[in-house]
Amino acid sequence: MKVLLCRDIEKLGWLGDIVEVNDGYARNYLLPQQLAISPTEANVKSLADAKVRRAQERTLALEKLKQVVAAVDGAEAVVAAKANERGHLFGSVAERDIAGNLREQGFEVSDDMVQLSEHIKEVGAHEVKLKLAADLFATVSVVVVSQDGTIDSIDKDITE
């Protein structure tokens, strides 16, 4: 079934696109949620202006994200966490901790932009990728330090 999208839907299409979807997906989700309508000639014309405006908004948002990438790429986030004498954390450093630290530094980063394969559970320096858009990535250095102040041992690990 062909439908005309009324909103941007990730992995499906943008506002104003005519896409082919399964009948059940259209009838049970897209149409009742008013995310799509049937692609009549009148509907296509009415969404044409909205599609142009949305394309301009996407271009502006992409430019803003490129500026954020340029600013945050290579930044350093220092996160303090409780750890034992061997440098193992009692908990872990998650995406929200890293994003929160970067926000405190003035960067516009949300929790879902931080890409961790698994939570950080060791004291030391770690490289973390940020995914700001489908094809925009930045790399930040995350330094995890022990809250009890054993920074000397951490400095030795970083220099090695």
mmCIF file of C-alpha atoms in Angstrom:
data_model
loop_
_atom_site.group_PDB
_atom_site.id
_atom_site.type_symbol
_atom_site.label_atom_id
_atom_site.label_comp_id
_atom_site.label_asym_id
_atom_site.label_seq_id
_atom_site.Cartn_x
_atom_site.Cartn_y
_atom_site.Cartn_z
ATOM 1 C CA MET A 1 0.000 0.000 0.000
ATOM 2 C CA LYS A 2 1.297 3.449 -0.887
ATOM 3 C CA VAL A 3 0.981 6.200 1.710
ATOM 4 C CA LEU A 4 1.964 9.853 1.895
ATOM 5 C CA LEU A 5 3.978 10.604 5.033
ATOM 6 C CA CYS A 6 2.764 13.499 7.184
ATOM 7 C CA ARG A 7 5.891 13.465 9.381
ATOM 8 C CA ASP A 8 9.493 12.347 9.228
ATOM 9 C CA ILE A 9 9.667 8.688 10.254
ATOM 10 C CA GLU A 10 13.081 7.234 10.934
ATOM 11 C CA LYS A 11 13.996 4.360 8.590
ATOM 12 C CA LEU A 12 10.898 4.967 6.460
ATOM 13 C CA GLY A 13 10.997 8.437 4.913
ATOM 14 C CA TRP A 14 10.566 12.167 5.209
ATOM 15 C CA LEU A 15 7.496 14.388 5.321
ATOM 16 C CA GLY A 16 5.797 14.435 1.917
ATOM 17 C CA ASP A 17 7.390 11.219 0.642
ATOM 18 C CA ILE A 18 5.199 8.583 -0.943
ATOM 19 C CA VAL A 19 6.356 5.205 0.348
ATOM 20 C CA GLU A 20 5.272 1.604 -0.107
ATOM 21 C CA VAL A 21 4.465 -0.151 3.188
ATOM 22 C CA ASN A 22 2.672 -3.316 4.242
ATOM 23 C CA ASP A 23 -1.106 -2.974 4.370
ATOM 24 C CA GLY A 24 -1.263 -3.870 8.064
ATOM 25 C CA TYR A 25 1.429 -1.340 9.008
ATOM 26 C CA ALA A 26 -0.476 1.391 7.178
ATOM 27 C CA ARG A 27 -3.944 0.484 8.490
ATOM 28 C CA ASN A 28 -2.973 -0.344 12.058
ATOM 29 C CA TYR A 29 -0.276 2.233 12.783
ATOM 30 C CA LEU A 30 0.462 4.949 10.223
ATOM 31 C CA LEU A 31 -3.095 5.975 9.348
ATOM 32 C CA PRO A 32 -4.630 5.842 12.888
ATOM 33 C CA GLN A 33 -1.673 7.763 14.355
ATOM 34 C CA GLN A 34 -2.042 10.327 11.539
ATOM 35 C CA LEU A 35 1.562 9.754 10.504
ATOM 36 C CA ALA A 36 0.450 9.128 6.915
ATOM 37 C CA ILE A 37 -2.500 9.708 4.606
ATOM 38 C CA SER A 38 -3.586 8.266 1.275
ATOM 39 C CA PRO A 39 -1.606 9.825 -1.595
ATOM 40 C CA THR A 40 -4.359 11.622 -3.514
ATOM 41 C CA GLU A 41 -3.464 14.464 -5.850
ATOM 42 C CA ALA A 42 -4.930 17.069 -3.474
ATOM 43 C CA ASN A 43 -3.001 15.654 -0.501
ATOM 44 C CA VAL A 44 0.261 15.642 -2.454
ATOM 45 C CA LYS A 45 -0.202 19.308 -3.423
ATOM 46 C CA SER A 46 -1.075 20.347 0.126
ATOM 47 C CA LEU A 47 2.062 18.719 1.545
ATOM 48 C CA ALA A 48 4.396 20.057 -1.167
ATOM 49 C CA ASP A 49 4.960 23.389 0.624
ATOM 50 C CA ALA A 50 5.423 21.654 3.956
ATOM 51 C CA LYS A 51 7.984 19.354 2.342
ATOM 52 C CA VAL A 52 10.004 22.331 1.052
ATOM 53 C CA ARG A 53 9.936 24.016 4.476
ATOM 54 C CA ARG A 54 10.953 20.768 6.181
ATOM 55 C CA ALA A 55 13.859 20.323 3.745
ATOM 56 C CA GLN A 56 15.093 23.815 4.639
ATOM 57 C CA GLU A 57 14.746 23.037 8.358
ATOM 58 C CA ARG A 58 16.713 19.801 7.895
ATOM 59 C CA THR A 59 19.471 21.710 6.093
ATOM 60 C CA LEU A 60 19.700 24.235 8.931
ATOM 61 C CA ALA A 61 19.682 21.467 11.544
ATOM 62 C CA LEU A 62 22.448 19.633 9.673
ATOM 63 C CA GLU A 63 24.583 22.793 9.585
ATOM 64 C CA LYS A 64 24.055 23.250 13.314
ATOM 65 C CA LEU A 65 25.050 19.619 13.951
ATOM 66 C CA LYS A 66 28.201 20.108 11.861
ATOM 67 C CA GLN A 67 29.124 23.036 14.110
ATOM 68 C CA VAL A 68 28.499 20.866 17.181
ATOM 69 C CA VAL A 69 30.728 18.130 15.701
ATOM 70 C CA ALA A 70 33.512 20.638 15.072
ATOM 71 C CA ALA A 71 33.238 21.932 18.636
ATOM 72 C CA VAL A 72 32.926 18.632 20.505
ATOM 73 C CA ASP A 73 35.346 16.520 18.409
ATOM 74 C CA GLY A 74 38.434 15.900 20.526
ATOM 75 C CA ALA A 75 36.869 17.228 23.735
ATOM 76 C CA GLU A 76 37.628 15.587 27.052
ATOM 77 C CA ALA A 77 35.100 14.522 29.654
ATOM 78 C CA VAL A 78 36.379 13.771 33.155
ATOM 79 C CA VAL A 79 34.034 11.550 35.142
ATOM 80 C CA ALA A 80 34.603 10.683 38.807
ATOM 81 C CA ALA A 81 33.321 7.346 40.083
ATOM 82 C CA LYS A 82 33.883 5.107 43.083
ATOM 83 C CA ALA A 83 36.590 2.528 42.406
ATOM 84 C CA ASN A 84 38.687 0.008 44.303
ATOM 85 C CA GLU A 85 42.488 0.148 44.563
ATOM 86 C CA ARG A 86 42.871 -1.862 41.328
ATOM 87 C CA GLY A 87 40.905 0.687 39.307
ATOM 88 C CA HIS A 88 37.717 -1.347 38.918
ATOM 89 C CA LEU A 89 34.600 0.760 39.303
ATOM 90 C CA PHE A 90 31.947 -0.302 41.790
ATOM 91 C CA GLY A 91 29.342 0.764 39.260
ATOM 92 C CA SER A 92 29.905 1.884 35.709
ATOM 93 C CA VAL A 93 30.053 5.012 33.608
ATOM 94 C CA ALA A 94 27.086 5.107 31.242
ATOM 95 C CA GLU A 95 26.030 7.267 28.316
ATOM 96 C CA ARG A 96 24.094 9.654 30.546
ATOM 97 C CA ASP A 97 27.192 10.345 32.687
ATOM 98 C CA ILE A 98 29.315 11.226 29.669
ATOM 99 C CA ALA A 99 26.599 13.318 28.022
ATOM 100 C CA GLY A 100 25.917 15.112 31.315
ATOM 101 C CA ASN A 101 29.592 15.997 31.693
ATOM 102 C CA LEU A 102 29.738 17.309 28.122
ATOM 103 C CA ARG A 103 26.563 19.360 28.690
ATOM 104 C CA GLU A 104 28.172 20.895 31.790
ATOM 105 C CA GLN A 105 31.020 22.003 29.524
ATOM 106 C CA GLY A 106 28.515 23.734 27.241
ATOM 107 C CA PHE A 107 28.206 21.179 24.429
ATOM 108 C CA GLU A 108 24.760 20.322 23.044
ATOM 109 C CA VAL A 109 24.875 16.543 23.480
ATOM 110 C CA SER A 110 21.982 14.254 24.370
ATOM 111 C CA ASP A 111 22.296 10.871 26.060
ATOM 112 C CA ASP A 112 21.335 8.944 22.937
ATOM 113 C CA MET A 113 24.180 10.509 20.926
ATOM 114 C CA VAL A 114 26.823 8.730 23.038
ATOM 115 C CA GLN A 115 27.726 5.375 21.469
ATOM 116 C CA LEU A 116 29.124 2.867 23.973
ATOM 117 C CA SER A 117 29.438 -0.807 23.107
ATOM 118 C CA GLU A 118 29.352 -1.484 26.852
ATOM 119 C CA HIS A 119 29.486 0.670 29.970
ATOM 120 C CA ILE A 120 32.922 1.753 31.164
ATOM 121 C CA LYS A 121 33.965 -0.189 34.279
ATOM 122 C CA GLU A 122 37.662 0.730 34.571
ATOM 123 C CA VAL A 123 39.518 3.839 35.699
ATOM 124 C CA GLY A 124 41.564 5.445 32.916
ATOM 125 C CA ALA A 125 41.227 7.070 29.508
ATOM 126 C CA HIS A 126 38.699 5.788 26.990
ATOM 127 C CA GLU A 127 37.774 6.926 23.483
ATOM 128 C CA VAL A 128 34.029 7.271 22.903
ATOM 129 C CA LYS A 129 32.140 7.991 19.677
ATOM 130 C CA LEU A 130 29.242 10.413 19.479
ATOM 131 C CA LYS A 131 26.677 9.893 16.733
ATOM 132 C CA LEU A 132 25.049 13.252 16.115
ATOM 133 C CA ALA A 133 23.279 12.276 12.891
ATOM 134 C CA ALA A 134 23.194 9.354 10.495
ATOM 135 C CA ASP A 135 26.577 10.266 9.018
ATOM 136 C CA LEU A 136 28.006 12.755 11.550
ATOM 137 C CA PHE A 137 30.337 11.343 14.181
ATOM 138 C CA ALA A 138 32.672 12.900 16.742
ATOM 139 C CA THR A 139 35.196 11.315 19.085
ATOM 140 C CA VAL A 140 35.692 12.420 22.675
ATOM 141 C CA SER A 141 38.146 11.296 25.293
ATOM 142 C CA VAL A 142 36.560 10.140 28.538
ATOM 143 C CA VAL A 143 38.863 10.060 31.551
ATOM 144 C CA VAL A 144 37.430 8.106 34.460
ATOM 145 C CA VAL A 145 38.994 9.022 37.800
ATOM 146 C CA SER A 146 38.487 7.515 41.214
ATOM 147 C CA GLN A 147 36.488 9.629 43.647
ATOM 148 C CA ASP A 148 38.901 8.865 46.476
ATOM 149 C CA GLY A 149 41.637 10.877 44.760
ATOM 150 C CA THR A 150 44.038 8.257 43.411
ATOM 151 C CA ILE A 151 44.833 10.396 40.405
ATOM 152 C CA ASP A 152 48.564 9.557 40.434
ATOM 153 C CA SER A 153 47.974 5.960 39.382
ATOM 154 C CA ILE A 154 45.595 7.125 36.677
ATOM 155 C CA ASP A 155 48.156 9.550 35.258
ATOM 156 C CA LYS A 156 50.636 6.677 34.987
ATOM 157 C CA ASP A 157 48.084 4.600 33.057
ATOM 158 C CA ILE A 158 47.377 7.422 30.629
ATOM 159 C CA THR A 159 51.055 8.089 29.852
ATOM 160 C CA GLU A 160 51.744 4.401 29.168
#
